[in-house]
PDB file of N, CA and C and ligand atoms in Angstrom:
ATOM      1  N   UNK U   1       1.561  -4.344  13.157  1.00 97.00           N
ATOM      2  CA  UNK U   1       0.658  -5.231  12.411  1.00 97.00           C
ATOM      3  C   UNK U   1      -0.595  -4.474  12.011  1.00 97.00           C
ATOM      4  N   UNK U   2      -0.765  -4.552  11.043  1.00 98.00           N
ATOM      5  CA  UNK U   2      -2.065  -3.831   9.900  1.00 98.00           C
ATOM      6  C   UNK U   2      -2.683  -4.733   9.211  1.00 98.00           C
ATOM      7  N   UNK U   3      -4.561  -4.629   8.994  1.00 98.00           N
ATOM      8  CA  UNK U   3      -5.161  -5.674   8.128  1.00 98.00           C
ATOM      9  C   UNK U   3      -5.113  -4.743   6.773  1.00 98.00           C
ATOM     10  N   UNK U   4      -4.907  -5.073   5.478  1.00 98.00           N
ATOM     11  CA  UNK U   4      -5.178  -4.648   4.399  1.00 98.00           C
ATOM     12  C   UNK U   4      -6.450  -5.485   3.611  1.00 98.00           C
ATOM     13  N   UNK U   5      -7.145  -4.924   3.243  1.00 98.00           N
ATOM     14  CA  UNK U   5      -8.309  -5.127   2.426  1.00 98.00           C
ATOM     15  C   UNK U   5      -8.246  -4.958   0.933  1.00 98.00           C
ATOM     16  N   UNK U   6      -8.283  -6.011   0.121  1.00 98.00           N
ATOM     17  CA  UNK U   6      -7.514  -5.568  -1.554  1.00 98.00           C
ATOM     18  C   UNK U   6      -9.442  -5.839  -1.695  1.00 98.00           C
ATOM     19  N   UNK U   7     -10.002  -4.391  -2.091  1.00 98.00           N
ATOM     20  CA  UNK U   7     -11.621  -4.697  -1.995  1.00 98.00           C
ATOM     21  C   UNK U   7     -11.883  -5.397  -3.359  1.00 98.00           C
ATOM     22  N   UNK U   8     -11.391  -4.654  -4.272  1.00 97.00           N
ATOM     23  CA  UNK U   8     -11.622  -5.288  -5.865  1.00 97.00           C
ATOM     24  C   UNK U   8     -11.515  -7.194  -6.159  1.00 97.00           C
ATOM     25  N   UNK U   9     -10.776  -7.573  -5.568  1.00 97.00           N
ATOM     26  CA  UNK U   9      -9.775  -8.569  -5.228  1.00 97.00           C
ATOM     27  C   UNK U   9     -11.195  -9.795  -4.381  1.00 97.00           C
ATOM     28  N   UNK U  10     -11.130  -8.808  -3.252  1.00 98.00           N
ATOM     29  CA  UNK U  10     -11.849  -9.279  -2.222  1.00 98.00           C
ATOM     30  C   UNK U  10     -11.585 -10.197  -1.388  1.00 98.00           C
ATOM     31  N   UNK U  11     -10.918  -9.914  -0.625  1.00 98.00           N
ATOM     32  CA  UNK U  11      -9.596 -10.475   0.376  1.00 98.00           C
ATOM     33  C   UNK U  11      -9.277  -9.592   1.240  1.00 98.00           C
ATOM     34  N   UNK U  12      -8.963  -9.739   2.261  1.00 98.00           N
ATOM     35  CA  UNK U  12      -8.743  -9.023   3.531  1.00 98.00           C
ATOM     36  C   UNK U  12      -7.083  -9.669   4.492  1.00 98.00           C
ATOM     37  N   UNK U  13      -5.972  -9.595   4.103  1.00 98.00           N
ATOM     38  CA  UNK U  13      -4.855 -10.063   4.661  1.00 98.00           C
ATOM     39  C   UNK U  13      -4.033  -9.214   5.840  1.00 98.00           C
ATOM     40  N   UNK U  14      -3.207  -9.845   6.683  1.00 98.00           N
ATOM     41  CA  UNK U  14      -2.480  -9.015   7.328  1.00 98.00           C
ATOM     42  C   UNK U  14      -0.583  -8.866   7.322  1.00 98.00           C
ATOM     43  N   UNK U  15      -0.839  -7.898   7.358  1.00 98.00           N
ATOM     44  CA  UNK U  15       0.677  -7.601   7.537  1.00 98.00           C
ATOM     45  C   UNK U  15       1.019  -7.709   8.747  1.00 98.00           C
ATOM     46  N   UNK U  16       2.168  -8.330   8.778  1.00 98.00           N
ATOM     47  CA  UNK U  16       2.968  -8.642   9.946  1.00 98.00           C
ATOM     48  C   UNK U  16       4.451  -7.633  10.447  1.00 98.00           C
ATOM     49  N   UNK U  17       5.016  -7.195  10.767  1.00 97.00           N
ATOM     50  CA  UNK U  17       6.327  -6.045  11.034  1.00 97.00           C
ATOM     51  C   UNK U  17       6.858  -6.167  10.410  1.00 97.00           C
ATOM     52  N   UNK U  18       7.663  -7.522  10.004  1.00 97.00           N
ATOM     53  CA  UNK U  18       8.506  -7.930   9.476  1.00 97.00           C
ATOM     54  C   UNK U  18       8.220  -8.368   8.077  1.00 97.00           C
ATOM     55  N   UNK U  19       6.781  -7.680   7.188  1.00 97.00           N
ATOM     56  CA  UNK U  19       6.618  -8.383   6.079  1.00 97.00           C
ATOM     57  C   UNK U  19       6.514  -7.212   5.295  1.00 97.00           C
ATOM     58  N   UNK U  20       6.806  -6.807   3.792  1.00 97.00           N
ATOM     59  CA  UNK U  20       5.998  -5.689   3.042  1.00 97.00           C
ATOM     60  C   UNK U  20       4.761  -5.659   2.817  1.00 97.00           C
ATOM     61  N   UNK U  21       4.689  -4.549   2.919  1.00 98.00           N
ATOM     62  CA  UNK U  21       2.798  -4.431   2.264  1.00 98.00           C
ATOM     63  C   UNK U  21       2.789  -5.137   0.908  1.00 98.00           C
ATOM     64  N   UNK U  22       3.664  -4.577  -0.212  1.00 98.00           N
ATOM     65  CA  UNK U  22       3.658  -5.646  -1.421  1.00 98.00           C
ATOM     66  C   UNK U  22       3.955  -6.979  -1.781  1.00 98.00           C
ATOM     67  N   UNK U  23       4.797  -7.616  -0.331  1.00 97.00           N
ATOM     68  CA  UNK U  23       5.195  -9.160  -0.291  1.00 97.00           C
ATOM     69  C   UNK U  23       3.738  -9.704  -0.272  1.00 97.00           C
ATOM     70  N   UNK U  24       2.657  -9.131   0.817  1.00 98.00           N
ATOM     71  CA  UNK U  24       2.005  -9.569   1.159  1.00 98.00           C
ATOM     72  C   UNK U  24       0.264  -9.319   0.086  1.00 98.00           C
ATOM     73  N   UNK U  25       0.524  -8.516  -0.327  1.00 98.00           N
ATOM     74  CA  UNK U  25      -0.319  -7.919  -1.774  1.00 98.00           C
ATOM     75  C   UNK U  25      -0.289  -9.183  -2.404  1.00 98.00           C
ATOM     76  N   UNK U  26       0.941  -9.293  -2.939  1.00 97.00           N
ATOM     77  CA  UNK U  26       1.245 -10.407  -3.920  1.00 97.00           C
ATOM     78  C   UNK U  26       1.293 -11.876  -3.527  1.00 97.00           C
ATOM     79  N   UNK U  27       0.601 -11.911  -2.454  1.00 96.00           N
ATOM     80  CA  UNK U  27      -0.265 -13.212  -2.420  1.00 96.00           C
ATOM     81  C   UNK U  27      -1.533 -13.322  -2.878  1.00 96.00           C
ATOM     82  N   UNK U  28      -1.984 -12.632  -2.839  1.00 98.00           N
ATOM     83  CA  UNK U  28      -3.460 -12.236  -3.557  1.00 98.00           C
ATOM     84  C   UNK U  28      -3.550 -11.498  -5.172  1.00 98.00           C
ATOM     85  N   UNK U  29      -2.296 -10.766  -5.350  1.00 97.00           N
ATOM     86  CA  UNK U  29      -2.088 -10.235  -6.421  1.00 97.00           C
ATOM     87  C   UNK U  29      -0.854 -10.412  -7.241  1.00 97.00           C
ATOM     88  N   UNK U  30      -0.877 -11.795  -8.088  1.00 96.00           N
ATOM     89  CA  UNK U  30       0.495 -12.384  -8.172  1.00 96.00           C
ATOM     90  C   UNK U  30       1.325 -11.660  -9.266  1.00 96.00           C
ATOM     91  N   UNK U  31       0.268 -10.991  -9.990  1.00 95.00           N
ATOM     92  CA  UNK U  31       1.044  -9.951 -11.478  1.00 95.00           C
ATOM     93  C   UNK U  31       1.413  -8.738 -10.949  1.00 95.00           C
ATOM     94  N   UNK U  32       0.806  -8.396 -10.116  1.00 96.00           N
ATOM     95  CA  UNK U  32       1.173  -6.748  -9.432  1.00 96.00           C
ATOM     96  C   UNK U  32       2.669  -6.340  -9.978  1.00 96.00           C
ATOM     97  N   UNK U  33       2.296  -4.940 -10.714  1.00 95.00           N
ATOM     98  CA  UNK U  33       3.481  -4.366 -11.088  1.00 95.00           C
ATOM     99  C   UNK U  33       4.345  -3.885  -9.950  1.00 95.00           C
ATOM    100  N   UNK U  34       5.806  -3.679  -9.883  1.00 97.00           N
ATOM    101  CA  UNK U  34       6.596  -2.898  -9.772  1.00 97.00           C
ATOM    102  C   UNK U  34       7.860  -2.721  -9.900  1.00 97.00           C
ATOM    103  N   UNK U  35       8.648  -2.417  -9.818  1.00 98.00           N
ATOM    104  CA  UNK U  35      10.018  -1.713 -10.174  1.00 98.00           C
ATOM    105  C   UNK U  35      10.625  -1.643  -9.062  1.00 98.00           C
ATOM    106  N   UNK U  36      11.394   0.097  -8.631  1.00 98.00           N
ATOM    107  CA  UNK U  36      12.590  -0.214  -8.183  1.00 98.00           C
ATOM    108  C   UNK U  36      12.373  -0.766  -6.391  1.00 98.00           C
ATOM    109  N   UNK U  37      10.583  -0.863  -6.137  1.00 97.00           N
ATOM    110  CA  UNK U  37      10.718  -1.231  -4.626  1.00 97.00           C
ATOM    111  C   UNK U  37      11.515  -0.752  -3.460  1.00 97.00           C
ATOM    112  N   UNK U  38      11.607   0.558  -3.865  1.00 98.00           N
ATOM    113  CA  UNK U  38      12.291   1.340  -3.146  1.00 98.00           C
ATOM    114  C   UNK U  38      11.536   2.500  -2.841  1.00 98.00           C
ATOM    115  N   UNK U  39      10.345   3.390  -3.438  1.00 98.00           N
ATOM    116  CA  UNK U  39       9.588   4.040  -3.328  1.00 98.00           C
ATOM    117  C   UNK U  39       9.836   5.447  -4.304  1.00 98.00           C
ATOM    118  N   UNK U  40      10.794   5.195  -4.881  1.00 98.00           N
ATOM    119  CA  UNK U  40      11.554   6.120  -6.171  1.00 98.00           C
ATOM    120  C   UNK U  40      10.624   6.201  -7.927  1.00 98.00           C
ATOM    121  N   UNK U  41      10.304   5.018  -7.983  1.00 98.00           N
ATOM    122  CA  UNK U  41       9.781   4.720  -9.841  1.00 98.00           C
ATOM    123  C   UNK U  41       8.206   5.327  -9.800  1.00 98.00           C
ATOM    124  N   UNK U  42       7.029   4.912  -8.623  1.00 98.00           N
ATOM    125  CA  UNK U  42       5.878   5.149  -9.199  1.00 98.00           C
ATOM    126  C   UNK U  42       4.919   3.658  -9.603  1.00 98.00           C
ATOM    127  N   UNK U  43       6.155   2.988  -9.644  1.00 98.00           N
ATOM    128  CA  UNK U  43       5.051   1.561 -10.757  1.00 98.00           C
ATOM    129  C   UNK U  43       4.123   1.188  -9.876  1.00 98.00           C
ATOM    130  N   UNK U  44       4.254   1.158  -8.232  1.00 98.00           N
ATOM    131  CA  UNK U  44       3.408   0.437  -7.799  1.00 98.00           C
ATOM    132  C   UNK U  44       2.531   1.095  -7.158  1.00 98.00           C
ATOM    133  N   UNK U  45       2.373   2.655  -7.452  1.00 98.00           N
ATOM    134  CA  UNK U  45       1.305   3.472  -7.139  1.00 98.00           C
ATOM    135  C   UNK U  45       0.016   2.568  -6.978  1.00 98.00           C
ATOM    136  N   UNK U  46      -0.812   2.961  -6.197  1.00 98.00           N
ATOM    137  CA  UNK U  46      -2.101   2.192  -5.710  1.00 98.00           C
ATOM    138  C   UNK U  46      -2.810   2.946  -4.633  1.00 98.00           C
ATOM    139  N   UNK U  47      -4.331   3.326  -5.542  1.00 98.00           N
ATOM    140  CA  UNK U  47      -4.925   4.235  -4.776  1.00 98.00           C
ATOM    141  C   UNK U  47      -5.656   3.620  -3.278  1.00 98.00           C
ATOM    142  N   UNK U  48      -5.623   4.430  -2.385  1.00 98.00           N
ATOM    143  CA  UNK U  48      -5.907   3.766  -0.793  1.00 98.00           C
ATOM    144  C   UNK U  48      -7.520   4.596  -1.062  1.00 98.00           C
ATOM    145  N   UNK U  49      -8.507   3.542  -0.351  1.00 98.00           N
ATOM    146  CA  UNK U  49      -9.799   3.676  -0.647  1.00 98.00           C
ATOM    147  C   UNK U  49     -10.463   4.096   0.767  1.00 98.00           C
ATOM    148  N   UNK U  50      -9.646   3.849   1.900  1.00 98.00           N
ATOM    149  CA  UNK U  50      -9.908   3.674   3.206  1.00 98.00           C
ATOM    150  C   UNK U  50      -8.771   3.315   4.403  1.00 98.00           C
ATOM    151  N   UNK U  51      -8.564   4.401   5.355  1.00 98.00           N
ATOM    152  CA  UNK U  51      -7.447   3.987   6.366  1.00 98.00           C
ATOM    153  C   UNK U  51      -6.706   5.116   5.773  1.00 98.00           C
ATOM    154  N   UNK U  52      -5.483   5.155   6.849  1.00 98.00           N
ATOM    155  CA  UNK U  52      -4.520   6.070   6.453  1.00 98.00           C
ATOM    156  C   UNK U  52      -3.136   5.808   6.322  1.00 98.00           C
ATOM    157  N   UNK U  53      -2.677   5.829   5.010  1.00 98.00           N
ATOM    158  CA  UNK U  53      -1.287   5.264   4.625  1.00 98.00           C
ATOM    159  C   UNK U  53      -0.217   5.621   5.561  1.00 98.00           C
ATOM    160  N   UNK U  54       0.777   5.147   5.360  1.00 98.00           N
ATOM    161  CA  UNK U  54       2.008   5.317   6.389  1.00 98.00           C
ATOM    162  C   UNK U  54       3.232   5.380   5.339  1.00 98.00           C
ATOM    163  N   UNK U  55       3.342   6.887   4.505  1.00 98.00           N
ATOM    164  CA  UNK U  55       4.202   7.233   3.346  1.00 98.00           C
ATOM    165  C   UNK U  55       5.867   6.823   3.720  1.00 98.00           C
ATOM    166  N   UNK U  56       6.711   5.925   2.937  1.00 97.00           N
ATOM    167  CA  UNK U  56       7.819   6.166   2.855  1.00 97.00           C
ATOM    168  C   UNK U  56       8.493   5.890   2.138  1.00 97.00           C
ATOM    169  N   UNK U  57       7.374   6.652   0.610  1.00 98.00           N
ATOM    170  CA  UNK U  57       8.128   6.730  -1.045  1.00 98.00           C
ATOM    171  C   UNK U  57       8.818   8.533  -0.549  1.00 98.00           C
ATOM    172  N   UNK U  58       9.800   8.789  -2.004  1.00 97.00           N
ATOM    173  CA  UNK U  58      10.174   9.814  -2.323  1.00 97.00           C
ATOM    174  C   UNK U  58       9.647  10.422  -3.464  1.00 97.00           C
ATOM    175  N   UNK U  59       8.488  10.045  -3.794  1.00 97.00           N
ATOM    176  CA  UNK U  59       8.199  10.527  -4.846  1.00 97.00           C
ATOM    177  C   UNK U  59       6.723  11.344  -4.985  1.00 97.00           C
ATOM    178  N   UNK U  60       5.346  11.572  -4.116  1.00 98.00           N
ATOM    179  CA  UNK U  60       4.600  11.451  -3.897  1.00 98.00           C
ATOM    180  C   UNK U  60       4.801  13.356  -3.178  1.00 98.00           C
ATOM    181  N   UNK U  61       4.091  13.804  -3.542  1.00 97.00           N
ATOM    182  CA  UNK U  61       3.975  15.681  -3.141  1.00 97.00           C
ATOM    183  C   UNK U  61       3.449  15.424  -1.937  1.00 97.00           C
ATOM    184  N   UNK U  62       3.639  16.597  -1.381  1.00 96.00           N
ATOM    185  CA  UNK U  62       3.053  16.888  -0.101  1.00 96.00           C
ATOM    186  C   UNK U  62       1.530  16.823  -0.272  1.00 96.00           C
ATOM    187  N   UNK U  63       0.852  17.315  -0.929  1.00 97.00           N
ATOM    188  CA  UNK U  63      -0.398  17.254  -1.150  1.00 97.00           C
ATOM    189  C   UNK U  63      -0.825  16.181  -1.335  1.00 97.00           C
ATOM    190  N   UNK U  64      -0.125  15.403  -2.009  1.00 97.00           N
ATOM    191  CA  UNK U  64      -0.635  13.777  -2.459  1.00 97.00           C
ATOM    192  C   UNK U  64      -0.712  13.204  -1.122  1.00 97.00           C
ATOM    193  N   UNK U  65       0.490  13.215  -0.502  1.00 95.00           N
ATOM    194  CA  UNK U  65       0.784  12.626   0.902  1.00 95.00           C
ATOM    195  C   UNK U  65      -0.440  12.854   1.798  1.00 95.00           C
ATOM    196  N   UNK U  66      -0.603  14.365   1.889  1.00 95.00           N
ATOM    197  CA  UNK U  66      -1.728  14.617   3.215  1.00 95.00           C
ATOM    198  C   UNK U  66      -3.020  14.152   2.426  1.00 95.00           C
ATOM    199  N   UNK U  67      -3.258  14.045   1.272  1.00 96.00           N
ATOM    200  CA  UNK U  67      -4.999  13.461   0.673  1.00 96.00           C
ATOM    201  C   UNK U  67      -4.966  11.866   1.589  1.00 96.00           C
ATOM    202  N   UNK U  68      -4.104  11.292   0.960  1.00 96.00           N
ATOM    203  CA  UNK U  68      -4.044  10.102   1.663  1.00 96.00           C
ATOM    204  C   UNK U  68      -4.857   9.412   0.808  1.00 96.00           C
ATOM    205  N   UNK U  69      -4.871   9.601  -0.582  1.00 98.00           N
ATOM    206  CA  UNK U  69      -5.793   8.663  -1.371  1.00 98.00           C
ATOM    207  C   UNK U  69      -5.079   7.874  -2.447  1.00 98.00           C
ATOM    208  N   UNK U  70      -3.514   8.148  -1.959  1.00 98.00           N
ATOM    209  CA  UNK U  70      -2.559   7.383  -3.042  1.00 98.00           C
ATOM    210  C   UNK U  70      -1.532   6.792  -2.557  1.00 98.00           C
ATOM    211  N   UNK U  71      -0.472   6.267  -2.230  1.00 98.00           N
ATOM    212  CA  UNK U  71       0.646   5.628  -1.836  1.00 98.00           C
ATOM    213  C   UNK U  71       1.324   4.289  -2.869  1.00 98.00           C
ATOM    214  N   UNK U  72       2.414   4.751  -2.219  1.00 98.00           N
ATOM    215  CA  UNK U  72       3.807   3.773  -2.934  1.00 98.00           C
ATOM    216  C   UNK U  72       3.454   2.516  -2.219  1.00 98.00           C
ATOM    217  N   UNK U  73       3.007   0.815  -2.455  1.00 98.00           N
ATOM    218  CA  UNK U  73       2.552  -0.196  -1.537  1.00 98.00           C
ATOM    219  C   UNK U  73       4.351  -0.946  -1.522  1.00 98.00           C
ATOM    220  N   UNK U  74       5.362  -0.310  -2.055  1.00 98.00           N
ATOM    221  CA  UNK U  74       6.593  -1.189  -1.871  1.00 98.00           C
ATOM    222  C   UNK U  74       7.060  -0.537  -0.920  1.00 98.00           C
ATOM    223  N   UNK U  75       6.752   0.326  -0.368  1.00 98.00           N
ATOM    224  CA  UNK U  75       7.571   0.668   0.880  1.00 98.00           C
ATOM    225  C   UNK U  75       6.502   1.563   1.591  1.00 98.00           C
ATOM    226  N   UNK U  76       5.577   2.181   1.671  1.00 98.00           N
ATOM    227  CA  UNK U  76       4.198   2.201   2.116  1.00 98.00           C
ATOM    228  C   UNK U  76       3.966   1.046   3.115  1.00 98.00           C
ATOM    229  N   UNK U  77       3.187   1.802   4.714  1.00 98.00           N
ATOM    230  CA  UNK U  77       2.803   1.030   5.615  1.00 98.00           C
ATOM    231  C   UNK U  77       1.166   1.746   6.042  1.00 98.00           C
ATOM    232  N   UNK U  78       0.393   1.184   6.873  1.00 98.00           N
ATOM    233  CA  UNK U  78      -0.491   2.098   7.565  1.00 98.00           C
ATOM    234  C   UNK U  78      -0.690   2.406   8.860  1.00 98.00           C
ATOM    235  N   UNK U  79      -1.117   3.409   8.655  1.00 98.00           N
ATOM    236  CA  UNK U  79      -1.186   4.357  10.246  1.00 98.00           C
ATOM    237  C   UNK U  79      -2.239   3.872  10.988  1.00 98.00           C
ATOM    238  N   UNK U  80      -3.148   3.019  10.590  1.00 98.00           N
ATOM    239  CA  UNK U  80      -4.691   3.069  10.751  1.00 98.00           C
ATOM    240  C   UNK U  80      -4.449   1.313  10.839  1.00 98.00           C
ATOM    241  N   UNK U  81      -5.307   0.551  11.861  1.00 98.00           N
ATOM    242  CA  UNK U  81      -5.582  -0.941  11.956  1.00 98.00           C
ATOM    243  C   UNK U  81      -6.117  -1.592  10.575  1.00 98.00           C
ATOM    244  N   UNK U  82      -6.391  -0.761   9.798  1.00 98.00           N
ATOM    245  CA  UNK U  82      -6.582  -1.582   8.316  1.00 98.00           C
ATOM    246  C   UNK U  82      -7.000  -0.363   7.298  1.00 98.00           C
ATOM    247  N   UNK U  83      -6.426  -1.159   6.500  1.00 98.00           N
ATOM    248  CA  UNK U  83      -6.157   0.133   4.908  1.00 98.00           C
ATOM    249  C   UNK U  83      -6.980  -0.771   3.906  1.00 98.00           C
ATOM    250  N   UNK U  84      -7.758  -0.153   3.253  1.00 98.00           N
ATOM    251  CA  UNK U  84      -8.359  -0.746   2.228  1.00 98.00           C
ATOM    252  C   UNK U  84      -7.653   0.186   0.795  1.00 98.00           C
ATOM    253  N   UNK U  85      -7.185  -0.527  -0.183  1.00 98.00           N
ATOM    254  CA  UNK U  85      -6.390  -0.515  -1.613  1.00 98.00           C
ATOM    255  C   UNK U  85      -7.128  -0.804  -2.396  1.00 98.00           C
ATOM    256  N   UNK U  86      -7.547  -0.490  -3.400  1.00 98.00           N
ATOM    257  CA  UNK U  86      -8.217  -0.223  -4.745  1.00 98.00           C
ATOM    258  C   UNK U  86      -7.260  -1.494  -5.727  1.00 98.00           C
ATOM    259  N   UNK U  87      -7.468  -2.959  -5.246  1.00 98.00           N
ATOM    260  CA  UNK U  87      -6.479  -3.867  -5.821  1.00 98.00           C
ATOM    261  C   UNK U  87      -7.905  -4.826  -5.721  1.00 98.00           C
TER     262      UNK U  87
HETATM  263 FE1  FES G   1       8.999   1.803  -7.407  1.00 69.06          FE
HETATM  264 FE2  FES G   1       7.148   1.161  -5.637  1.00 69.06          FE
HETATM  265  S1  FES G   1       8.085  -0.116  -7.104  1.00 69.06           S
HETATM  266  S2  FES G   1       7.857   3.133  -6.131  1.00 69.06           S
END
């Protein structure tokens, strides 16, 4: 369990084990793009402002990965008790 913070938004929700980071986005963010929700396309790229993502797209470089200032939110978790997203 992780709090996410959508700061733009301005909302602070939590994820539960059993929920996606983007199921739970998209209560607060009902247009939110994405695609194949698998961590493959990119659409739902979303820069992390704070906290440290928990990567498990295939698409995202090693470098991208260790900045930790970008992540896939459809299959993306966090490492950190709360992630703040640029949403
Ligand atoms: Fe395709 Fe997230 S929707 S990478």
């Amino acid at each position: 369990t992780f709090e996410v913070e959508l700061r733009r938004t301005g909302v602070t929700l939590t994820v539960q084990p059993d929920r996606t980071l983007i199921d739970v986005v998209r209560e607060a963010v009902p247009d939110l793009l994405s695609s194949c929700e698998e961590g493959f396309c990119g659409t739902c790229e979303t820069k992390v402002l704070d906290g440290t993502p928990d990567h498990h797209d295939t698409i995202l470089s090693a470098r991208e990965r260790e900045s930790g200032r970008t992540m896939m939110i459809c299959v993306g978790r966090s490492r950190s008790r709360r992630l703040v997203l640029d949403l």
